Amino acid sequence: MSQSTSSGTAVSTARTPTAPIRAGSAPVQTSRRAGRSRRSRATSLLLHGTLIVASLVAIGPIVWVLLSSFKPGYAVQSTNLTLVQDPTLANYRYVLFDTSFLRWLLNSVFVAAGTMGIGIFLSATTGYAVSRFNFPGRRPLMMVFLITQMFPVAILIVPIYTIMARLGLINTLPSLVIAYLTIAVPFCSWMLKGYFDSIPTSLDEAAALDGCGPFATFWRVVLPLARPAVAVTAFYTFLTAWGEVAYASAFIQTDNQFTLAYGLRQFVPQYNPQWEYLTAAAVLVTVPAGLVFLFAQRHLVSGLTAGGTKG
Amino acid sequence: MRTVTVAPASPPPDRRLARPSRLRRSWDRNWYAWAMVLPVVIVLAVLIFYPLGRGIWLSFTNLNEANQVAEICTKSITGGEVCEENPNRWEYAGLDNYVRVLTGEVGRFWEWTGITLIWTFVGVAFHYGLGLGLAILLNRPMRGRGLYRVLLVLPWAVPAFVSAFAWKFIFNERFGLANSLLTTLGADPLPWFSERWTSLFTAIVTNVWLGVPFMMVALLGGLQTIPGELYEAAEIDGASPWQRFRAITLPGLRPTSMTVILLGTIWTFNLFPVIFLVTEGEPAGETEILVTGAYRAAFEGIRNYSLASTYGVLILSILLVFSVFYRRALRKQGEVW
């Protein structure tokens, strides 16, 4: 995998900037597009070949798990390499009906949607304040955001547990929402701040002249322009909450409060995993995340751009 | 404060108010920004900095599951409850924990650090290398670009623990896809988890698979901010493709690269689920990184909270030192960040 892609890198570096000479300043997109006609057949083949191999590596494991989830238990654990063997829905039936699947799904949706909604709001206001106002404490706040990313959660989970217990939040879903916000909001604020930086401040000024207060400026003018970055934030916060297991295993104690990710891990014994159920469970956990992804993916690149560059 | 100016209050009627204190002026000017960041600051203070402070304090004690209670209560025959002070109550222990960890009396700090460094360096190098390569490929106009992009970013949408299980499934020694493929190709199946380096290899593969999409997307965004005119100008000047890559692409990507490499390093360093679920430290704890090793050392058997905190503080310190040096190195090259 690494070999094919590294050769691809060399090729692409050799060919990237084949923009022809143009009068005036053409936008990036058009000037690059003109390179197409110059690409030789061999290069084109190599380019697509590399990308196809990379795509196969990217989706291979997912497809393999998906295929395995339709096999009966003995076939999952057989040494013969088969793509489809005695397809059955038994694994799904077990996961869906012999566990509290629906309950867990609802819990997860509640936690993920809560984290997403509150997370977007908090990171947007924070990102905007850090981007537009030069207030005392601005730089330390940015540093703090970075430090929170260094927090070894697995190790320091006990003091956090103590606080949750003191707040009476143990075994409740809001405890998870709060915990996930601490993971997601710093990174999202940082990303949104970068995106807000790329929106001209003259727009804010115009809005202020038209009589918008600072909040109205933010809410009605800047935020709608930042839609790609908001989409990425939504994706990131959702995913953080959807797949997290460590906090869930620490804070949640009863079956009816499990999140999907934690619940589906539960019924798989630690030493003798039942792979056939596990594969079905993995597919079921991934599908909603995949749906959110499909919704957000159009915006991923432009949304993350400024966030990544402006740090 | 660039954009919104708070209108000055009507002329102060009183002389005492004519020159408000600096604090007051700062408040008038900044209350709005502070109000906007306040919720985040509160949540972070309660859930990050209080636990951090408490963790630092705990690392100087000997608190564990067995000695955490202040009083031991026993039910007497008459039904009443008799409580007496716990004689083995937890107490301040000075640097004991640090000494025990750093001398290797508990856990294998230095070995784990070594593995963590290899794991982080290799992981981030592949994330960045492959991410950059794919981003450059994807940045070219071609048929099916949108489809490639969706497929290549897809691993990001899979929850980390699901991917960990998927890869453990693939590397299963008896019926995993990896060994089936090896057998089909005529090679001997490998006992992946019974040797340190093959075991670490499986974890690194999982991590690379997980982490490339983020890098790729971020770098693709970075590539799109580089103005095309630079390439045109360079071409007029007769720069070779390699020269253009060195002189335009890499410098143009610098701001993005700095951020994603720093974040990638921090994330990989602390990446718990992959090692914990894929290699489980096999064989015999030889592939533990710091977070997972510390987790097992502190939480298997009697939960040792003070030891966990000690490791937590050490890990955080390593990352803080790293980021300080990282920033300094960048600043020396004229980067203001």
mmCIF file with all atom_site columns, C-alpha atoms in Angstrom, chain A residues 11-99:
data_model
loop_
_atom_site.group_PDB
_atom_site.id
_atom_site.type_symbol
_atom_site.label_atom_id
_atom_site.label_alt_id
_atom_site.label_comp_id
_atom_site.label_asym_id
_atom_site.label_entity_id
_atom_site.label_seq_id
_atom_site.pdbx_PDB_ins_code
_atom_site.Cartn_x
_atom_site.Cartn_y
_atom_site.Cartn_z
_atom_site.occupancy
_atom_site.B_iso_or_equiv
_atom_site.pdbx_formal_charge
_atom_site.auth_seq_id
_atom_site.auth_comp_id
_atom_site.auth_asym_id
_atom_site.auth_atom_id
_atom_site.pdbx_PDB_model_num
ATOM 1  C CA . VAL A 1 11 ? 4.283   11.048  -10.242 1.00 0.00 ? 11 VAL A CA 1
ATOM 2  C CA . SER A 1 12 ? 1.950   13.688  -9.057  1.00 0.00 ? 12 SER A CA 1
ATOM 3  C CA . THR A 1 13 ? 4.698   15.989  -7.919  1.00 0.00 ? 13 THR A CA 1
ATOM 4  C CA . ALA A 1 14 ? 6.155   15.665  -11.320 1.00 0.00 ? 14 ALA A CA 1
ATOM 5  C CA . ARG A 1 15 ? 2.924   16.620  -12.945 1.00 0.00 ? 15 ARG A CA 1
ATOM 6  C CA . THR A 1 16 ? 0.909   18.815  -10.675 1.00 0.00 ? 16 THR A CA 1
ATOM 7  C CA . PRO A 1 17 ? 1.520   22.283  -11.978 1.00 0.00 ? 17 PRO A CA 1
ATOM 8  C CA . THR A 1 18 ? 0.931   21.913  -15.654 1.00 0.00 ? 18 THR A CA 1
ATOM 9  C CA . ALA A 1 19 ? -0.993  25.115  -15.927 1.00 0.00 ? 19 ALA A CA 1
ATOM 10 C CA . PRO A 1 20 ? -0.576  26.827  -19.234 1.00 0.00 ? 20 PRO A CA 1
ATOM 11 C CA . ILE A 1 21 ? 0.304   30.464  -19.512 1.00 0.00 ? 21 ILE A CA 1
ATOM 12 C CA . ARG A 1 22 ? -2.764  32.601  -19.213 1.00 0.00 ? 22 ARG A CA 1
ATOM 13 C CA . ALA A 1 23 ? -3.402  36.252  -19.378 1.00 0.00 ? 23 ALA A CA 1
ATOM 14 C CA . GLY A 1 24 ? -4.513  37.875  -16.181 1.00 0.00 ? 24 GLY A CA 1
ATOM 15 C CA . SER A 1 25 ? -5.084  36.020  -12.937 1.00 0.00 ? 25 SER A CA 1
ATOM 16 C CA . ALA A 1 26 ? -7.179  32.978  -13.573 1.00 0.00 ? 26 ALA A CA 1
ATOM 17 C CA . PRO A 1 27 ? -8.744  31.355  -10.558 1.00 0.00 ? 27 PRO A CA 1
ATOM 18 C CA . VAL A 1 28 ? -7.005  28.246  -9.266  1.00 0.00 ? 28 VAL A CA 1
ATOM 19 C CA . GLN A 1 29 ? -9.627  25.869  -10.524 1.00 0.00 ? 29 GLN A CA 1
ATOM 20 C CA . THR A 1 30 ? -9.664  26.867  -14.163 1.00 0.00 ? 30 THR A CA 1
ATOM 21 C CA . SER A 1 31 ? -5.937  27.135  -14.536 1.00 0.00 ? 31 SER A CA 1
ATOM 22 C CA . ARG A 1 32 ? -5.546  23.618  -13.171 1.00 0.00 ? 32 ARG A CA 1
ATOM 23 C CA . ARG A 1 33 ? -8.287  22.227  -15.305 1.00 0.00 ? 33 ARG A CA 1
ATOM 24 C CA . ALA A 1 34 ? -6.438  23.140  -18.444 1.00 0.00 ? 34 ALA A CA 1
ATOM 25 C CA . GLY A 1 35 ? -3.763  20.637  -17.436 1.00 0.00 ? 35 GLY A CA 1
ATOM 26 C CA . ARG A 1 36 ? -6.028  17.760  -18.354 1.00 0.00 ? 36 ARG A CA 1
ATOM 27 C CA . SER A 1 37 ? -5.425  17.873  -22.058 1.00 0.00 ? 37 SER A CA 1
ATOM 28 C CA . ARG A 1 38 ? -1.703  17.608  -21.512 1.00 0.00 ? 38 ARG A CA 1
ATOM 29 C CA . ARG A 1 39 ? -1.805  14.472  -19.418 1.00 0.00 ? 39 ARG A CA 1
ATOM 30 C CA . SER A 1 40 ? -0.522  11.491  -21.324 1.00 0.00 ? 40 SER A CA 1
ATOM 31 C CA . ARG A 1 41 ? -2.303  8.188   -21.336 1.00 0.00 ? 41 ARG A CA 1
ATOM 32 C CA . ALA A 1 42 ? 0.327   6.463   -19.177 1.00 0.00 ? 42 ALA A CA 1
ATOM 33 C CA . THR A 1 43 ? 0.205   9.134   -16.515 1.00 0.00 ? 43 THR A CA 1
ATOM 34 C CA . SER A 1 44 ? -3.530  9.023   -16.501 1.00 0.00 ? 44 SER A CA 1
ATOM 35 C CA . LEU A 1 45 ? -3.473  5.285   -16.046 1.00 0.00 ? 45 LEU A CA 1
ATOM 36 C CA . LEU A 1 46 ? -0.991  5.559   -13.196 1.00 0.00 ? 46 LEU A CA 1
ATOM 37 C CA . LEU A 1 47 ? -3.015  8.267   -11.533 1.00 0.00 ? 47 LEU A CA 1
ATOM 38 C CA . HIS A 1 48 ? -6.251  6.334   -11.643 1.00 0.00 ? 48 HIS A CA 1
ATOM 39 C CA . GLY A 1 49 ? -4.481  3.107   -10.773 1.00 0.00 ? 49 GLY A CA 1
ATOM 40 C CA . THR A 1 50 ? -3.000  4.621   -7.636  1.00 0.00 ? 50 THR A CA 1
ATOM 41 C CA . LEU A 1 51 ? -6.288  6.132   -6.582  1.00 0.00 ? 51 LEU A CA 1
ATOM 42 C CA . ILE A 1 52 ? -8.178  2.909   -7.212  1.00 0.00 ? 52 ILE A CA 1
ATOM 43 C CA . VAL A 1 53 ? -5.707  0.912   -5.126  1.00 0.00 ? 53 VAL A CA 1
ATOM 44 C CA . ALA A 1 54 ? -5.871  3.501   -2.360  1.00 0.00 ? 54 ALA A CA 1
ATOM 45 C CA . SER A 1 55 ? -9.673  3.501   -2.446  1.00 0.00 ? 55 SER A CA 1
ATOM 46 C CA . LEU A 1 56 ? -9.730  -0.287  -2.236  1.00 0.00 ? 56 LEU A CA 1
ATOM 47 C CA . VAL A 1 57 ? -7.467  -0.180  0.792   1.00 0.00 ? 57 VAL A CA 1
ATOM 48 C CA . ALA A 1 58 ? -9.713  2.466   2.316   1.00 0.00 ? 58 ALA A CA 1
ATOM 49 C CA . ILE A 1 59 ? -12.977 0.605   1.888   1.00 0.00 ? 59 ILE A CA 1
ATOM 50 C CA . GLY A 1 60 ? -11.602 -2.945  1.942   1.00 0.00 ? 60 GLY A CA 1
ATOM 51 C CA . PRO A 1 61 ? -11.873 -3.546  5.675   1.00 0.00 ? 61 PRO A CA 1
ATOM 52 C CA . ILE A 1 62 ? -15.358 -2.039  5.760   1.00 0.00 ? 62 ILE A CA 1
ATOM 53 C CA . VAL A 1 63 ? -16.526 -4.223  2.891   1.00 0.00 ? 63 VAL A CA 1
ATOM 54 C CA . TRP A 1 64 ? -14.937 -7.289  4.438   1.00 0.00 ? 64 TRP A CA 1
ATOM 55 C CA . VAL A 1 65 ? -16.736 -6.735  7.736   1.00 0.00 ? 65 VAL A CA 1
ATOM 56 C CA . LEU A 1 66 ? -19.968 -6.076  5.857   1.00 0.00 ? 66 LEU A CA 1
ATOM 57 C CA . LEU A 1 67 ? -19.603 -9.333  3.910   1.00 0.00 ? 67 LEU A CA 1
ATOM 58 C CA . SER A 1 68 ? -18.721 -11.286 7.025   1.00 0.00 ? 68 SER A CA 1
ATOM 59 C CA . SER A 1 69 ? -21.747 -9.957  8.851   1.00 0.00 ? 69 SER A CA 1
ATOM 60 C CA . PHE A 1 70 ? -23.991 -11.951 6.516   1.00 0.00 ? 70 PHE A CA 1
ATOM 61 C CA . LYS A 1 71 ? -22.163 -15.217 7.111   1.00 0.00 ? 71 LYS A CA 1
ATOM 62 C CA . PRO A 1 72 ? -23.202 -17.738 9.729   1.00 0.00 ? 72 PRO A CA 1
ATOM 63 C CA . GLY A 1 73 ? -20.861 -18.158 12.706  1.00 0.00 ? 73 GLY A CA 1
ATOM 64 C CA . TYR A 1 74 ? -18.972 -21.193 11.408  1.00 0.00 ? 74 TYR A CA 1
ATOM 65 C CA . ALA A 1 75 ? -18.239 -19.474 8.103   1.00 0.00 ? 75 ALA A CA 1
ATOM 66 C CA . VAL A 1 76 ? -16.952 -16.320 9.775   1.00 0.00 ? 76 VAL A CA 1
ATOM 67 C CA . GLN A 1 77 ? -14.454 -18.417 11.661  1.00 0.00 ? 77 GLN A CA 1
ATOM 68 C CA . SER A 1 78 ? -13.417 -20.590 8.749   1.00 0.00 ? 78 SER A CA 1
ATOM 69 C CA . THR A 1 79 ? -9.950  -20.404 7.300   1.00 0.00 ? 79 THR A CA 1
ATOM 70 C CA . ASN A 1 80 ? -11.214 -20.564 3.735   1.00 0.00 ? 80 ASN A CA 1
ATOM 71 C CA . LEU A 1 81 ? -11.317 -17.295 1.928   1.00 0.00 ? 81 LEU A CA 1
ATOM 72 C CA . THR A 1 82 ? -14.849 -16.790 0.661   1.00 0.00 ? 82 THR A CA 1
ATOM 73 C CA . LEU A 1 83 ? -16.679 -13.583 -0.028  1.00 0.00 ? 83 LEU A CA 1
ATOM 74 C CA . VAL A 1 84 ? -20.207 -14.896 0.380   1.00 0.00 ? 84 VAL A CA 1
ATOM 75 C CA . GLN A 1 85 ? -21.147 -18.121 2.090   1.00 0.00 ? 85 GLN A CA 1
ATOM 76 C CA . ASP A 1 86 ? -24.641 -19.192 3.104   1.00 0.00 ? 86 ASP A CA 1
ATOM 77 C CA . PRO A 1 87 ? -25.848 -15.604 3.463   1.00 0.00 ? 87 PRO A CA 1
ATOM 78 C CA . THR A 1 88 ? -28.088 -15.133 6.474   1.00 0.00 ? 88 THR A CA 1
ATOM 79 C CA . LEU A 1 89 ? -29.580 -12.348 8.508   1.00 0.00 ? 89 LEU A CA 1
ATOM 80 C CA . ALA A 1 90 ? -29.299 -14.317 11.742  1.00 0.00 ? 90 ALA A CA 1
ATOM 81 C CA . ASN A 1 91 ? -26.496 -12.152 13.108  1.00 0.00 ? 91 ASN A CA 1
ATOM 82 C CA . TYR A 1 92 ? -28.534 -9.020  12.576  1.00 0.00 ? 92 TYR A CA 1
ATOM 83 C CA . ARG A 1 93 ? -31.596 -10.675 14.032  1.00 0.00 ? 93 ARG A CA 1
ATOM 84 C CA . TYR A 1 94 ? -29.678 -11.524 17.163  1.00 0.00 ? 94 TYR A CA 1
ATOM 85 C CA . VAL A 1 95 ? -28.162 -8.068  17.554  1.00 0.00 ? 95 VAL A CA 1
ATOM 86 C CA . LEU A 1 96 ? -31.421 -6.269  16.808  1.00 0.00 ? 96 LEU A CA 1
ATOM 87 C CA . PHE A 1 97 ? -33.880 -8.351  18.796  1.00 0.00 ? 97 PHE A CA 1
ATOM 88 C CA . ASP A 1 98 ? -31.960 -10.144 21.516  1.00 0.00 ? 98 ASP A CA 1
ATOM 89 C CA . THR A 1 99 ? -30.355 -7.005  22.855  1.00 0.00 ? 99 THR A CA 1
#
